[in-house]
CSV table of C-alpha atoms in Angstrom, one decimal:
chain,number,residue,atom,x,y,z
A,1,UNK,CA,-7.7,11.9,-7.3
A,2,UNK,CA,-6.1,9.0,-6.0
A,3,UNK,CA,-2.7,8.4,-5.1
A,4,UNK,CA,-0.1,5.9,-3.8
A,5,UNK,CA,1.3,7.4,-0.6
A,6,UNK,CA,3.8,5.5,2.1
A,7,UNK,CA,2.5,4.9,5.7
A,8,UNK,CA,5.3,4.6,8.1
A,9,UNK,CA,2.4,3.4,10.3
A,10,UNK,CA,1.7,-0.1,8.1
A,11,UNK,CA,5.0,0.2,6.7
A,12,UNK,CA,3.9,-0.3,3.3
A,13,UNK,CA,2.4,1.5,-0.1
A,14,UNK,CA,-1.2,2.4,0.1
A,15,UNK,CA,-3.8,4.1,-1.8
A,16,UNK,CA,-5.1,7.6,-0.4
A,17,UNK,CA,-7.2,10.4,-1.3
A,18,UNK,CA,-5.4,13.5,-0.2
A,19,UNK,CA,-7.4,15.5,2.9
A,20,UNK,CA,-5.2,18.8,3.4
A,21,UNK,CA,-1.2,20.0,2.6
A,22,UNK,CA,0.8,22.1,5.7
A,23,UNK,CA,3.6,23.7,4.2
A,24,UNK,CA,6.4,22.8,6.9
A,25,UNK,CA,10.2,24.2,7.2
A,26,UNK,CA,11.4,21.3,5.2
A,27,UNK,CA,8.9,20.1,3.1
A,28,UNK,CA,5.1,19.6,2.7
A,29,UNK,CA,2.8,17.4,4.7
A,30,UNK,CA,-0.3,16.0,3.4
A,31,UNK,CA,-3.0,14.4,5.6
A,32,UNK,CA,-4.5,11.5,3.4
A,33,UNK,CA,-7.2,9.2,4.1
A,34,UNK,CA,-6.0,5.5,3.1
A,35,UNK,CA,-9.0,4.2,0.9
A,36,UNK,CA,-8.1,0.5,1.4
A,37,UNK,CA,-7.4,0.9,5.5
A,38,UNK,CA,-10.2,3.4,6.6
A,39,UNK,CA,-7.2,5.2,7.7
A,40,UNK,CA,-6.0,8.8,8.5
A,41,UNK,CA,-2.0,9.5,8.2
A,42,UNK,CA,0.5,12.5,7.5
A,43,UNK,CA,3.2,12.2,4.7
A,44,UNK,CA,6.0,13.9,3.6
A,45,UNK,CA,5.5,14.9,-0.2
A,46,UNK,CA,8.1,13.2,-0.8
A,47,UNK,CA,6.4,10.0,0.2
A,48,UNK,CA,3.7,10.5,-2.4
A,49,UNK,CA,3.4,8.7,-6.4
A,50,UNK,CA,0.8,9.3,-8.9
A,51,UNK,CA,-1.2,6.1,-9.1
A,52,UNK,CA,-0.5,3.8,-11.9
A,53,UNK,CA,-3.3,3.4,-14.6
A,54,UNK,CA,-4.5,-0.4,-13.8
A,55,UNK,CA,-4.5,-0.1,-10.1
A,56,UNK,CA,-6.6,3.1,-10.1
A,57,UNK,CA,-9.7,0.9,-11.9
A,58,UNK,CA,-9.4,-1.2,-9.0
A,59,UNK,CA,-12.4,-0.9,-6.4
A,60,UNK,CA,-12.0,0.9,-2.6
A,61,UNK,CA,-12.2,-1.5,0.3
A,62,UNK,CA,-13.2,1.6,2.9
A,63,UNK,CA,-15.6,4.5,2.1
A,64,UNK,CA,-16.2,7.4,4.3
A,65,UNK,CA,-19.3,7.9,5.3
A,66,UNK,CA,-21.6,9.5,8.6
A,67,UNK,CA,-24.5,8.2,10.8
A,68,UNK,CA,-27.8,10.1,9.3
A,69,UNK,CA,-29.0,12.8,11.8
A,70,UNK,CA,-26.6,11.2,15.0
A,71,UNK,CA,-25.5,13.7,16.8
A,72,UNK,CA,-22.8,13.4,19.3
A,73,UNK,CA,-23.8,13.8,23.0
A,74,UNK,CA,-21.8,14.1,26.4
A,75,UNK,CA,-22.9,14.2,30.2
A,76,UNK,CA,-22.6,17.8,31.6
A,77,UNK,CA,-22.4,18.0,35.5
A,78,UNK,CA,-22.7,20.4,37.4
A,79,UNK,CA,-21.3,20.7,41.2
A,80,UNK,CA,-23.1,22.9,42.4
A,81,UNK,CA,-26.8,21.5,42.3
A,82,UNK,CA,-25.1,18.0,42.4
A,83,UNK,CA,-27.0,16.9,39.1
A,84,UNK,CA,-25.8,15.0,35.9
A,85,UNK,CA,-27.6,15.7,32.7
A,86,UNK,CA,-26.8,14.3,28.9
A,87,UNK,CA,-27.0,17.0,26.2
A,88,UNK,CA,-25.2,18.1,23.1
A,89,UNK,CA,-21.6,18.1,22.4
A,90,UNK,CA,-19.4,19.6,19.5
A,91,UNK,CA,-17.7,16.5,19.3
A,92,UNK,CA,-17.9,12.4,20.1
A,93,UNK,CA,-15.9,11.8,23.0
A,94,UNK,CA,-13.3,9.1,23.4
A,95,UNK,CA,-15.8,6.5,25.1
A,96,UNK,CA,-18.4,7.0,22.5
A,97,UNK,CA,-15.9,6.0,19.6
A,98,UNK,CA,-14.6,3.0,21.6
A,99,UNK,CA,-18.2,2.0,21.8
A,100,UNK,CA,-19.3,2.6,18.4
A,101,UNK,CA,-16.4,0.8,17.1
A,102,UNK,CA,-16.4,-2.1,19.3
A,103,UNK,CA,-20.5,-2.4,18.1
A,104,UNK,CA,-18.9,-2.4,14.5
């Protein structure tokens, strides 16, 4: 479901599918991905309205999606026989995103 959430970040209302809810000391925070942005942010419940019935029919301007069978790599090196070699990683690193986005 979609909902209408305030981003401090953009300073305005957006549109956002909720991700996850962390029950905190004074409140809940809900990570939600901005539909409209291609955005991640964190908001306070409080910060959060049911979307109203016209705007909801209204199309997304970002979908999530994934690169078919791309798998993230990173160069391993090792010290000791002085060699470099590119293999699998768990995750894209910070220079691979950069690039990736910059080709976007």
């Amino acid at each position: 479901q979609v909902y209408v959430v305030f981003s401090e970040e953009l300073k305005c209302w957006c549109r956002a599918l909720v991700q996850s809810v962390w029950c905190q000391a004074d409140g809940y925070l809900l990570r939600c991905f901005l539909v409209d942005y291609a955005k991640y942010c964190s908001v306070a419940s409080e910060n959060v309205r049911v979307l109203a019935g016209a705007f909801a029919k209204i199309p997304h301007r970002a979908k999530k999606c994934r690169l078919h069978c791309t798998k993230p790599l990173t160069l391993h090196i090792d010290y000791c026989e002085n060699t470099a070699k590119i293999g699998p990683a768990k995750r894209w690193d910070t220079a691979a995103i950069q690039h990736f986005r910059k080709l976007l």
